[in-house]
Amino acid sequence: MIWEHYGEDGALYESEIKDLVELRQAMRTPSRNEAGLELLMEYYSQLYFLDNRFFPPNKNLGIFFHWYDSLTGVPSHQRALAFEKGSVLFNIGALHTQIGARQDRTTLQGVDCAIEAFQKASGAFNYLKENFSNAPSLDMSAASLNMLVRLMIAQVQECVFEKVILLGAQSDFLACLQLAQEAARVEEVYSLVYQTMTQPHVKDYVPFSWTTMVHVKSEHFKALSHCYAAMALCDCPPASDADLPEHEKAFLQFHVTPPQGPDVRLLLQDQEERRKLGKAHLRKAIMRHEEAMRIHSLCKILRKMDILQEVLCFAHKRSLGKYSEIDHEEDFFETADAPDIHPKTHQRPEIKSPNFSKVKVTDIFHRLGPLSVFSAKNKWLPPRTVRLVRGENGFGFTLRGDSPVLIAGVIAGGCAADAGLKEGDYIVSINGKDCKWSKHAEVVQLLKVAGDEGADVGVITLQYSEGQSVVDKKSSAMGPGVAGGGSSSGLLKSNKENCRKTVMQSKGASSLLAWGKRSKRSKSSSSSYSLPFSAMGDNELAC
C-alpha cells in the first residue's frame, strides 16, 4: 500500500511495519493493570492514524479483521478497520472490569479503585455503543452493550453500598436508614440488569450463571434493605427531642408508601410501634433471603461458589436471629406487610468515557508526512523532481504554509514555470532532503543555500474533481491536519465508524481562505533573499 498510494519503497518502512506488528501482538495479551490499558489505548490511537493513512473512504482493501465473542466464542469478521477499533474498545472495557474485580473491597481505597474501574468500563462499552454500528459480533450489538453498561453501573452501586458500610456506624438510626436505602438502590439497578438480560436479543447471549447471579443479587439486596430498616427501628434508641425533627424528616422519605399505623412522630417515639414495623420488615427480609437462596440453588455453577453460599446463608441467619429476638409469645397481632423502601444513594455512578489524550502517541508512519496531505483520502499525481536554477529575478514562485510547504503561485515565464512547477504543488524534498515535515523558514533556507547552483526539488500535485474552483482547491490543499506527535483526543466524537465516514477536521472555511491572502511581510522577504517568496512569519495552520 505504501508503494501503490505514496510512491515510496515499502522496504524503507520495515522498521515501522515491525513496530506495528509487535504492538498488535502485544495488545492481544495485555497485563491486567494500567500498563495493559495504556497498551490498548496506544494501539487504538494508532488505528486512527492507520485508517487515515491507508484506508480510502470509498475503497475496500479486502483486509479481514477477526473477533471471537467473549461469552459465546462465536467468530466474526469484517473488512472495515472500524471493526478492529471496536474490538479494542471492547477489550478496554473488559480490562477495566478485571481490574475492578481484583480490588480489595474491604478497604476504602480498594472500594474507590473498584468504583473508578467499573465506571470506566461502563464508559468504554457506552462509547462503543454510541460510535459503532453494524458490527457482526453479538458482543458489539447495541442490546448487548446496553446490558453491559447497566451491569457495570450496578457493580458501581454495589461498591457504593460497601463504602457506606465501611464509613458509617450501623448503630445510628440515620446511618441504618441510609444503608437500607442504598441497598434498595442496588436492588433496583440489579433488577434493571436482570430485565435487560432476559430480553429476546440478549438472553441467548448471556450465560445462565450471569443471569442467575444478577437475579440472586437483586433479591439479596432487597432483603438487606428490609433488614437494615428493621435494625434502625429495633436496635436504635428513640430520638431525643432535639433529634426528633431530623429523624422524622428522614423517615417520611424512607418508604415508597406510608406504613400502616400511627403517624410518623408517634411511631418513632413508641418503642412497641417501632418493634411491630421492624418485625414486618424482618419478615419481608427473610422471605427475600430465602428466594435468593432458592434461585442460587438452581444454577450448578453458582452452587460451586462457596463464598457466595456463605454470604447468602450468613445474611439469612442474621435476619432469622433478629426476628427471634423481637418476636414475643404474647403477640396476637398479625404482622402487616412492610412497605418497600425508597431507593436512594449519596453517590450516583458516572459513565466515564475513554480518555484517549491521556496516552501520548506518535504516528508510527510519521515519516510519510502530515495527514493533512499524505492520507488515503487524497490522490495525487506521481511524485516528480524538477531542477530549479535561480534566474535574474529569482526562482519565480511564492510559497505558503508549513509541513509541507505549498507553492502558492508561479510567475509566468519564470524559472519555476519553465521547470514545470505548478500552483498547488507541495514541496516534499530539496536536494534529497525530506521536506514533508519542514517549516516554511527551513525550506526558504534550503533554497537560499542552493543559490545559483540550483536545486533538485521533489514535488507532488494533488488531483481535484472536475468543477472544483481555485478557491476550493486551495481550501482542500491547505486544510488543517493532525500533528504527527500529537495526541488522539477527540477520535470518533460523532461519526458512526462502521459506516466508514471520513473523520472531518475542525477548522472552518474562513481560516482556510485566509491562506490565499498575500502576507504583509512578502516585500521584505523577497528583497532579503532576492527571491519572490511571500514568506509568512506566523503560520495560520500548525500541522
Tab-separated table of C-alpha atoms in Angstrom, residues 101-510:
chain	number	residue	atom	x	y	z
A	101	ALA	CA	-12.909	-7.211	40.278
A	102	ARG	CA	-9.367	-7.663	41.615
A	103	GLN	CA	-9.580	-4.804	44.143
A	104	ASP	CA	-9.674	-5.440	47.896
A	105	ARG	CA	-13.092	-4.069	48.713
A	106	THR	CA	-12.636	-4.442	52.472
A	107	THR	CA	-10.702	-1.151	52.398
A	108	LEU	CA	-11.839	2.320	51.364
A	109	GLN	CA	-9.003	2.616	48.883
A	110	GLY	CA	-9.907	-0.704	47.283
A	111	VAL	CA	-13.584	0.254	47.039
A	112	ASP	CA	-12.745	3.609	45.456
A	113	CYS	CA	-10.453	1.920	42.909
A	114	ALA	CA	-13.177	-0.602	42.078
A	115	ILE	CA	-15.735	2.193	41.609
A	116	GLU	CA	-13.370	4.025	39.267
A	117	ALA	CA	-12.628	0.877	37.251
A	118	PHE	CA	-16.290	-0.109	36.796
A	119	GLN	CA	-17.228	3.452	35.831
A	120	LYS	CA	-14.514	3.463	33.151
A	121	ALA	CA	-15.695	0.053	31.961
A	122	SER	CA	-19.227	1.388	31.557
A	123	GLY	CA	-17.787	4.367	29.665
A	124	ALA	CA	-15.872	2.157	27.232
A	125	PHE	CA	-18.918	-0.019	26.492
A	126	ASN	CA	-21.157	3.030	26.168
A	127	TYR	CA	-18.678	4.759	23.832
A	128	LEU	CA	-18.593	1.628	21.707
A	129	LYS	CA	-22.398	1.511	21.592
A	130	GLU	CA	-22.734	5.162	20.574
A	131	ASN	CA	-19.944	5.346	17.982
A	132	PHE	CA	-20.005	1.962	16.238
A	133	SER	CA	-22.821	0.341	14.306
A	134	ASN	CA	-23.473	-2.669	12.100
A	135	ALA	CA	-20.863	-4.837	13.817
A	136	PRO	CA	-21.475	-8.547	13.100
A	137	SER	CA	-20.453	-9.549	16.635
A	138	LEU	CA	-23.000	-10.160	19.390
A	139	ASP	CA	-20.523	-8.613	21.827
A	140	MET	CA	-20.840	-5.314	19.977
A	141	SER	CA	-24.570	-5.309	19.336
A	142	ALA	CA	-26.474	-2.390	20.822
A	143	ALA	CA	-28.555	-4.696	23.053
A	144	SER	CA	-25.526	-6.490	24.490
A	145	LEU	CA	-23.592	-3.275	25.080
A	146	ASN	CA	-26.593	-1.689	26.756
A	147	MET	CA	-26.745	-4.676	29.104
A	148	LEU	CA	-23.017	-4.415	29.868
A	149	VAL	CA	-23.266	-0.702	30.634
A	150	ARG	CA	-26.098	-1.367	33.090
A	151	LEU	CA	-24.204	-4.262	34.643
A	152	MET	CA	-21.165	-2.041	35.250
A	153	ILE	CA	-23.362	0.646	36.812
A	154	ALA	CA	-24.921	-1.972	39.098
A	155	GLN	CA	-21.471	-3.062	40.262
A	156	VAL	CA	-20.566	0.567	40.950
A	157	GLN	CA	-23.728	0.902	43.025
A	158	GLU	CA	-22.850	-2.242	44.968
A	159	CYS	CA	-19.408	-0.804	45.723
A	160	VAL	CA	-21.023	2.432	46.940
A	161	PHE	CA	-23.128	0.369	49.364
A	162	GLU	CA	-19.987	-1.345	50.650
A	163	LYS	CA	-18.314	2.048	51.047
A	164	VAL	CA	-21.188	3.308	53.195
A	165	ILE	CA	-20.801	0.248	55.442
A	166	LEU	CA	-17.087	0.974	55.840
A	167	LEU	CA	-17.738	4.638	56.656
A	168	GLY	CA	-20.854	4.555	58.813
A	169	ALA	CA	-21.789	3.455	62.331
A	170	GLN	CA	-24.537	0.875	61.921
A	171	SER	CA	-25.912	1.527	65.395
A	172	ASP	CA	-27.032	5.012	64.401
A	173	PHE	CA	-30.656	5.433	63.280
A	174	LEU	CA	-29.939	7.681	60.300
A	175	ALA	CA	-26.970	5.534	59.245
A	176	CYS	CA	-29.155	2.407	59.202
A	177	LEU	CA	-31.790	4.222	57.157
A	178	GLN	CA	-29.095	5.263	54.689
A	179	LEU	CA	-27.822	1.689	54.395
A	180	ALA	CA	-31.359	0.449	53.821
A	181	GLN	CA	-31.913	2.973	51.028
A	182	GLU	CA	-28.501	2.266	49.493
A	183	ALA	CA	-29.337	-1.451	49.455
A	184	ALA	CA	-32.706	-0.678	47.868
A	185	ARG	CA	-30.908	1.284	45.175
A	186	VAL	CA	-28.566	-1.647	44.471
A	187	GLU	CA	-31.593	-3.937	44.231
A	188	GLU	CA	-33.221	-1.511	41.800
A	189	VAL	CA	-30.263	-1.387	39.381
A	190	TYR	CA	-29.705	-5.154	39.506
A	191	SER	CA	-33.403	-5.673	38.766
A	192	LEU	CA	-32.980	-3.462	35.703
A	193	VAL	CA	-29.955	-5.514	34.602
A	194	TYR	CA	-31.946	-8.728	35.076
A	195	GLN	CA	-34.790	-7.385	32.938
A	196	THR	CA	-32.259	-6.422	30.238
A	197	MET	CA	-30.625	-9.853	30.337
A	198	THR	CA	-33.948	-11.616	29.812
A	199	GLN	CA	-34.840	-9.644	26.681
A	200	PRO	CA	-35.059	-11.735	23.447
A	201	HIS	CA	-31.927	-10.249	21.856
A	202	VAL	CA	-29.772	-10.806	24.941
A	203	LYS	CA	-30.977	-13.894	26.813
A	204	ASP	CA	-29.402	-16.346	24.368
A	205	TYR	CA	-26.106	-14.435	24.509
A	206	VAL	CA	-25.686	-14.115	28.279
A	207	PRO	CA	-24.692	-17.269	30.210
A	208	PHE	CA	-27.292	-18.672	32.593
A	209	SER	CA	-24.876	-18.242	35.500
A	210	TRP	CA	-24.671	-14.498	34.831
A	211	THR	CA	-28.425	-14.071	34.675
A	212	THR	CA	-28.859	-16.144	37.830
A	213	MET	CA	-26.176	-14.211	39.720
A	214	VAL	CA	-27.810	-10.891	38.857
A	215	HIS	CA	-31.210	-12.238	39.953
A	216	VAL	CA	-29.711	-13.517	43.220
A	217	LYS	CA	-28.119	-10.144	43.928
A	218	SER	CA	-31.390	-8.360	43.236
A	219	GLU	CA	-33.217	-10.483	45.828
A	220	HIS	CA	-30.280	-10.390	48.268
A	221	PHE	CA	-30.064	-6.593	48.357
A	222	LYS	CA	-33.829	-6.264	48.641
A	223	ALA	CA	-33.589	-8.456	51.721
A	224	LEU	CA	-30.733	-6.353	53.103
A	225	SER	CA	-32.728	-3.157	52.653
A	226	HIS	CA	-35.524	-4.542	54.860
A	227	CYS	CA	-33.016	-5.955	57.327
A	228	TYR	CA	-31.342	-2.573	57.860
A	229	ALA	CA	-34.771	-0.935	58.165
A	230	ALA	CA	-35.572	-3.349	60.989
A	231	MET	CA	-32.217	-2.610	62.655
A	232	ALA	CA	-32.956	1.130	62.541
A	233	LEU	CA	-36.320	0.605	64.190
A	234	CYS	CA	-35.447	-2.095	66.733
A	235	ASP	CA	-31.779	-1.622	67.629
A	236	CYS	CA	-31.527	2.160	67.729
A	237	PRO	CA	-32.999	4.081	70.692
A	238	PRO	CA	-35.821	6.591	70.170
A	239	ALA	CA	-34.666	10.036	69.137
A	240	SER	CA	-34.217	12.819	71.642
A	241	ASP	CA	-36.379	15.907	71.373
A	242	ALA	CA	-33.520	17.702	69.603
A	243	ASP	CA	-33.002	14.937	67.044
A	244	LEU	CA	-36.659	14.050	66.500
A	245	PRO	CA	-37.354	16.583	63.686
A	246	GLU	CA	-34.379	15.272	61.673
A	247	HIS	CA	-35.374	11.635	62.226
A	248	GLU	CA	-38.991	12.413	61.335
A	249	LYS	CA	-37.973	14.145	58.089
A	250	ALA	CA	-35.752	11.239	57.058
A	251	PHE	CA	-38.407	8.640	57.873
A	252	LEU	CA	-41.098	10.482	55.907
A	253	GLN	CA	-38.955	9.974	52.787
A	254	PHE	CA	-37.923	6.423	53.657
A	255	HIS	CA	-40.847	4.292	52.411
A	256	VAL	CA	-42.386	4.179	48.956
A	257	THR	CA	-45.825	4.249	50.605
A	258	PRO	CA	-46.562	5.257	54.216
A	259	PRO	CA	-46.670	2.292	56.653
A	260	GLN	CA	-49.908	1.359	58.380
A	261	GLY	CA	-50.428	2.540	61.954
A	262	PRO	CA	-49.868	5.808	63.822
A	263	ASP	CA	-48.286	8.917	62.345
A	264	VAL	CA	-44.535	9.106	61.984
A	265	ARG	CA	-43.851	11.166	65.117
A	266	LEU	CA	-45.758	8.769	67.384
A	267	LEU	CA	-44.235	5.731	65.672
A	268	LEU	CA	-40.696	6.965	66.214
A	269	GLN	CA	-41.336	7.699	69.890
A	270	ASP	CA	-43.257	4.494	70.719
A	271	GLN	CA	-40.929	1.517	71.198
A	272	GLU	CA	-43.707	-1.025	70.657
A	273	GLU	CA	-44.824	0.528	67.376
A	274	ARG	CA	-41.243	0.541	66.200
A	275	ARG	CA	-40.955	-3.147	67.100
A	276	LYS	CA	-44.076	-4.036	65.142
A	277	LEU	CA	-42.910	-2.287	61.987
A	278	GLY	CA	-39.397	-3.687	62.413
A	279	LYS	CA	-40.849	-7.184	62.694
A	280	ALA	CA	-42.756	-6.644	59.435
A	281	HIS	CA	-39.564	-5.565	57.703
A	282	LEU	CA	-37.709	-8.628	59.029
A	283	ARG	CA	-40.419	-10.925	57.845
A	284	LYS	CA	-40.084	-9.489	54.346
A	285	ALA	CA	-36.295	-9.699	54.577
A	286	ILE	CA	-36.432	-13.418	55.455
A	287	MET	CA	-38.737	-14.108	52.513
A	288	ARG	CA	-36.343	-12.350	50.129
A	289	HIS	CA	-33.309	-14.128	51.623
A	290	GLU	CA	-34.996	-17.466	51.044
A	291	GLU	CA	-35.886	-16.503	47.487
A	292	ALA	CA	-32.254	-15.547	46.798
A	293	MET	CA	-31.100	-18.918	48.149
A	294	ARG	CA	-33.704	-20.762	46.075
A	295	ILE	CA	-32.622	-19.025	42.844
A	296	HIS	CA	-28.988	-19.660	43.720
A	297	SER	CA	-29.631	-23.377	44.091
A	298	LEU	CA	-30.920	-23.586	40.506
A	299	CYS	CA	-27.508	-22.878	38.981
A	300	LYS	CA	-24.877	-25.592	39.152
A	301	ILE	CA	-22.034	-23.151	38.558
A	302	LEU	CA	-23.109	-20.827	41.381
A	303	ARG	CA	-23.534	-23.745	43.793
A	304	LYS	CA	-19.793	-24.336	43.468
A	305	MET	CA	-19.015	-20.821	44.750
A	306	ASP	CA	-18.546	-21.385	48.480
A	307	ILE	CA	-18.111	-17.691	49.281
A	308	LEU	CA	-21.419	-16.753	47.671
A	309	GLN	CA	-23.144	-19.578	49.547
A	310	GLU	CA	-21.659	-18.329	52.817
A	311	VAL	CA	-22.758	-14.728	52.214
A	312	LEU	CA	-26.343	-15.737	51.484
A	313	CYS	CA	-26.544	-18.104	54.467
A	314	PHE	CA	-24.999	-15.579	56.843
A	315	ALA	CA	-27.454	-12.832	55.848
A	316	HIS	CA	-30.371	-15.238	56.180
A	317	LYS	CA	-29.314	-16.440	59.630
A	318	ARG	CA	-28.784	-12.884	60.823
A	319	SER	CA	-32.329	-11.900	59.848
A	320	LEU	CA	-33.748	-15.062	61.433
A	321	GLY	CA	-31.836	-14.370	64.639
A	322	LYS	CA	-33.040	-10.789	64.767
A	323	TYR	CA	-36.612	-11.913	64.149
A	324	SER	CA	-36.381	-14.371	67.057
A	325	GLU	CA	-35.124	-11.600	69.346
A	326	ILE	CA	-38.078	-9.291	68.764
A	327	ASP	CA	-40.785	-11.949	68.393
A	328	HIS	CA	-42.867	-12.141	71.577
A	329	GLU	CA	-45.120	-15.034	72.591
A	330	GLU	CA	-47.892	-12.611	73.536
A	331	ASP	CA	-48.010	-11.125	70.033
A	332	PHE	CA	-51.566	-11.652	68.894
A	333	PHE	CA	-51.465	-9.098	66.087
A	334	GLU	CA	-50.966	-10.214	62.525
A	335	THR	CA	-47.729	-8.829	61.126
A	336	ALA	CA	-48.598	-6.285	58.469
A	337	ASP	CA	-46.821	-6.242	55.127
A	338	ALA	CA	-43.938	-3.765	55.303
A	339	PRO	CA	-43.901	-1.183	52.503
A	340	ASP	CA	-40.980	-1.134	50.102
A	341	ILE	CA	-38.082	1.181	50.792
A	342	HIS	CA	-37.443	4.194	48.613
A	343	PRO	CA	-34.130	3.713	46.743
A	344	LYS	CA	-31.614	6.475	47.370
A	345	THR	CA	-27.854	6.872	47.015
A	346	HIS	CA	-25.406	9.550	48.100
A	347	GLN	CA	-23.035	8.775	45.183
A	348	ARG	CA	-24.530	8.313	41.761
A	349	PRO	CA	-22.428	6.295	39.288
A	350	GLU	CA	-20.748	8.171	36.477
A	351	ILE	CA	-20.196	6.783	32.988
A	352	LYS	CA	-16.596	7.758	32.198
A	353	SER	CA	-15.734	7.674	28.505
A	354	PRO	CA	-12.203	6.681	27.470
A	355	ASN	CA	-9.686	9.500	27.677
A	356	PHE	CA	-7.572	8.924	24.573
A	357	SER	CA	-5.494	12.055	25.182
A	358	LYS	CA	-4.094	10.502	28.360
A	359	VAL	CA	-1.731	8.309	26.342
A	360	LYS	CA	0.501	10.370	24.069
A	361	VAL	CA	1.031	8.612	20.758
A	362	THR	CA	3.236	9.391	17.765
A	363	ASP	CA	2.029	8.150	14.384
A	364	ILE	CA	4.162	5.104	13.555
A	365	PHE	CA	4.194	6.107	9.885
A	366	HIS	CA	5.063	9.686	10.737
A	367	ARG	CA	7.750	9.744	8.023
A	368	LEU	CA	5.127	9.502	5.281
A	369	GLY	CA	4.222	13.124	6.007
A	370	PRO	CA	1.423	15.159	7.652
A	371	LEU	CA	-2.021	13.621	7.429
A	372	SER	CA	-3.396	16.907	6.115
A	373	VAL	CA	-1.950	15.909	2.724
A	374	PHE	CA	-0.489	12.410	2.943
A	375	SER	CA	-3.648	10.459	3.688
A	376	ALA	CA	-5.692	7.777	1.989
A	377	LYS	CA	-8.485	10.198	1.120
A	378	ASN	CA	-6.190	12.349	-1.048
A	379	LYS	CA	-4.977	11.446	-4.518
A	380	TRP	CA	-2.024	12.948	-6.328
A	381	LEU	CA	-0.010	12.550	-9.464
A	382	PRO	CA	3.204	10.531	-9.193
A	383	PRO	CA	5.982	12.432	-7.357
A	384	ARG	CA	8.350	14.216	-9.705
A	385	THR	CA	11.642	16.057	-9.380
A	386	VAL	CA	12.310	19.365	-11.099
A	387	ARG	CA	15.633	21.140	-11.472
A	388	LEU	CA	15.451	24.773	-10.403
A	389	VAL	CA	18.169	27.264	-11.226
A	390	ARG	CA	17.729	30.788	-9.970
A	391	GLY	CA	17.490	33.423	-12.653
A	392	GLU	CA	17.919	37.180	-12.570
A	393	ASN	CA	14.512	37.616	-10.954
A	394	GLY	CA	14.786	34.677	-8.577
A	395	PHE	CA	13.129	31.290	-8.871
A	396	GLY	CA	9.800	32.736	-9.931
A	397	PHE	CA	7.338	31.318	-7.398
A	398	THR	CA	5.812	32.075	-3.996
A	399	LEU	CA	5.405	29.788	-1.003
A	400	ARG	CA	2.810	29.366	1.698
A	401	GLY	CA	2.428	27.302	4.851
A	402	ASP	CA	4.311	24.591	6.701
A	403	SER	CA	4.603	20.835	6.663
A	404	PRO	CA	4.548	20.530	3.711
A	405	VAL	CA	5.216	23.906	2.130
A	406	LEU	CA	2.863	24.790	-0.718
A	407	ILE	CA	3.737	26.537	-3.960
A	408	ALA	CA	1.094	29.249	-3.813
A	409	GLY	CA	1.909	30.983	-7.080
A	410	VAL	CA	4.077	30.535	-10.173
A	411	ILE	CA	5.174	33.552	-12.242
A	412	ALA	CA	4.551	33.032	-15.949
A	413	GLY	CA	7.767	32.825	-17.914
A	414	GLY	CA	9.886	32.406	-14.795
A	415	CYS	CA	12.354	29.676	-13.944
A	416	ALA	CA	9.807	27.697	-11.907
A	417	ALA	CA	7.234	27.764	-14.700
A	418	ASP	CA	9.808	26.635	-17.258
A	419	ALA	CA	10.857	23.768	-14.957
A	420	GLY	CA	7.266	22.553	-14.713
A	421	LEU	CA	6.247	23.701	-11.238
A	422	LYS	CA	2.538	24.388	-10.790
A	423	GLU	CA	0.457	26.345	-8.343
A	424	GLY	CA	-0.763	23.913	-5.692
A	425	ASP	CA	2.310	21.670	-5.789
A	426	TYR	CA	3.745	20.571	-2.462
A	427	ILE	CA	7.496	20.512	-1.891
A	428	VAL	CA	8.473	17.115	-0.485
A	429	SER	CA	12.258	17.231	-0.900
A	430	ILE	CA	15.142	19.550	-1.780
A	431	ASN	CA	18.413	18.036	-2.976
A	432	GLY	CA	17.421	14.697	-1.488
A	433	LYS	CA	16.466	16.111	1.938
A	434	ASP	CA	12.949	15.135	3.011
A	435	CYS	CA	10.830	18.272	3.467
A	436	LYS	CA	7.387	16.832	4.141
A	437	TRP	CA	7.563	17.996	7.780
A	438	SER	CA	9.735	21.084	7.159
A	439	LYS	CA	8.666	24.530	8.273
A	440	HIS	CA	8.355	27.401	5.827
A	441	ALA	CA	11.579	29.059	7.003
A	442	GLU	CA	13.520	25.788	6.671
A	443	VAL	CA	12.503	25.382	3.016
A	444	VAL	CA	13.374	29.003	2.312
A	445	GLN	CA	16.812	28.480	3.831
A	446	LEU	CA	17.463	25.302	1.794
A	447	LEU	CA	16.620	27.148	-1.424
A	448	LYS	CA	18.710	30.127	-0.389
A	449	VAL	CA	21.703	27.880	0.285
A	450	ALA	CA	21.288	26.268	-3.138
A	451	GLY	CA	21.882	29.689	-4.671
A	452	ASP	CA	22.938	29.923	-8.320
A	453	GLU	CA	23.916	26.256	-8.453
A	454	GLY	CA	20.260	25.309	-8.451
A	455	ALA	CA	18.357	22.630	-6.578
A	456	ASP	CA	16.543	19.377	-7.293
A	457	VAL	CA	13.064	19.924	-5.862
A	458	GLY	CA	10.738	16.992	-5.334
A	459	VAL	CA	7.055	17.898	-5.596
A	460	ILE	CA	3.651	16.246	-5.670
A	461	THR	CA	0.441	17.555	-7.211
A	462	LEU	CA	-2.944	16.796	-5.650
A	463	GLN	CA	-5.718	15.756	-8.006
A	464	TYR	CA	-9.072	17.539	-7.783
A	465	SER	CA	-12.515	16.690	-9.028
A	466	GLU	CA	-13.904	18.453	-12.088
A	467	GLY	CA	-15.700	21.689	-11.467
A	468	GLN	CA	-13.795	22.494	-8.303
A	469	SER	CA	-12.872	26.153	-8.146
A	470	VAL	CA	-9.432	27.567	-7.470
A	471	VAL	CA	-10.592	28.710	-4.063
A	472	ASP	CA	-11.923	25.222	-3.352
A	473	LYS	CA	-8.629	23.730	-4.472
A	474	LYS	CA	-6.666	25.952	-2.132
A	475	SER	CA	-9.057	25.199	0.712
A	476	SER	CA	-8.688	21.469	0.123
A	477	ALA	CA	-4.942	21.595	-0.330
A	478	MET	CA	-4.355	23.747	2.721
A	479	GLY	CA	-6.800	22.058	5.054
A	480	PRO	CA	-5.601	21.530	8.643
A	481	GLY	CA	-4.044	18.216	9.534
A	482	VAL	CA	-3.212	16.099	12.536
A	483	ALA	CA	0.071	16.699	14.282
A	484	GLY	CA	2.221	13.620	13.946
A	485	GLY	CA	3.457	13.884	17.524
A	486	GLY	CA	0.111	14.916	18.991
A	487	SER	CA	-2.477	13.027	20.947
A	488	SER	CA	-5.511	11.233	19.646
A	489	SER	CA	-8.052	13.215	21.627
A	490	GLY	CA	-11.419	13.633	20.029
A	491	LEU	CA	-11.294	10.475	17.936
A	492	LEU	CA	-14.685	9.367	16.574
A	493	LYS	CA	-16.592	12.014	18.509
A	494	SER	CA	-19.742	11.886	16.435
A	495	ASN	CA	-19.342	9.673	13.407
A	496	LYS	CA	-20.540	6.120	13.190
A	497	GLU	CA	-17.308	4.302	12.475
A	498	ASN	CA	-18.646	1.230	10.748
A	499	CYS	CA	-20.450	3.450	8.288
A	500	ARG	CA	-16.950	4.427	7.040
A	501	LYS	CA	-17.463	8.162	7.333
A	502	THR	CA	-14.321	10.210	6.929
A	503	VAL	CA	-13.040	11.893	10.053
A	504	MET	CA	-13.510	15.590	9.359
A	505	GLN	CA	-11.247	18.340	10.555
A	506	SER	CA	-12.461	21.067	12.848
A	507	LYS	CA	-11.195	24.229	11.068
A	508	GLY	CA	-13.760	26.295	9.202
A	509	ALA	CA	-13.637	27.635	5.659
A	510	SER	CA	-12.854	31.156	6.842
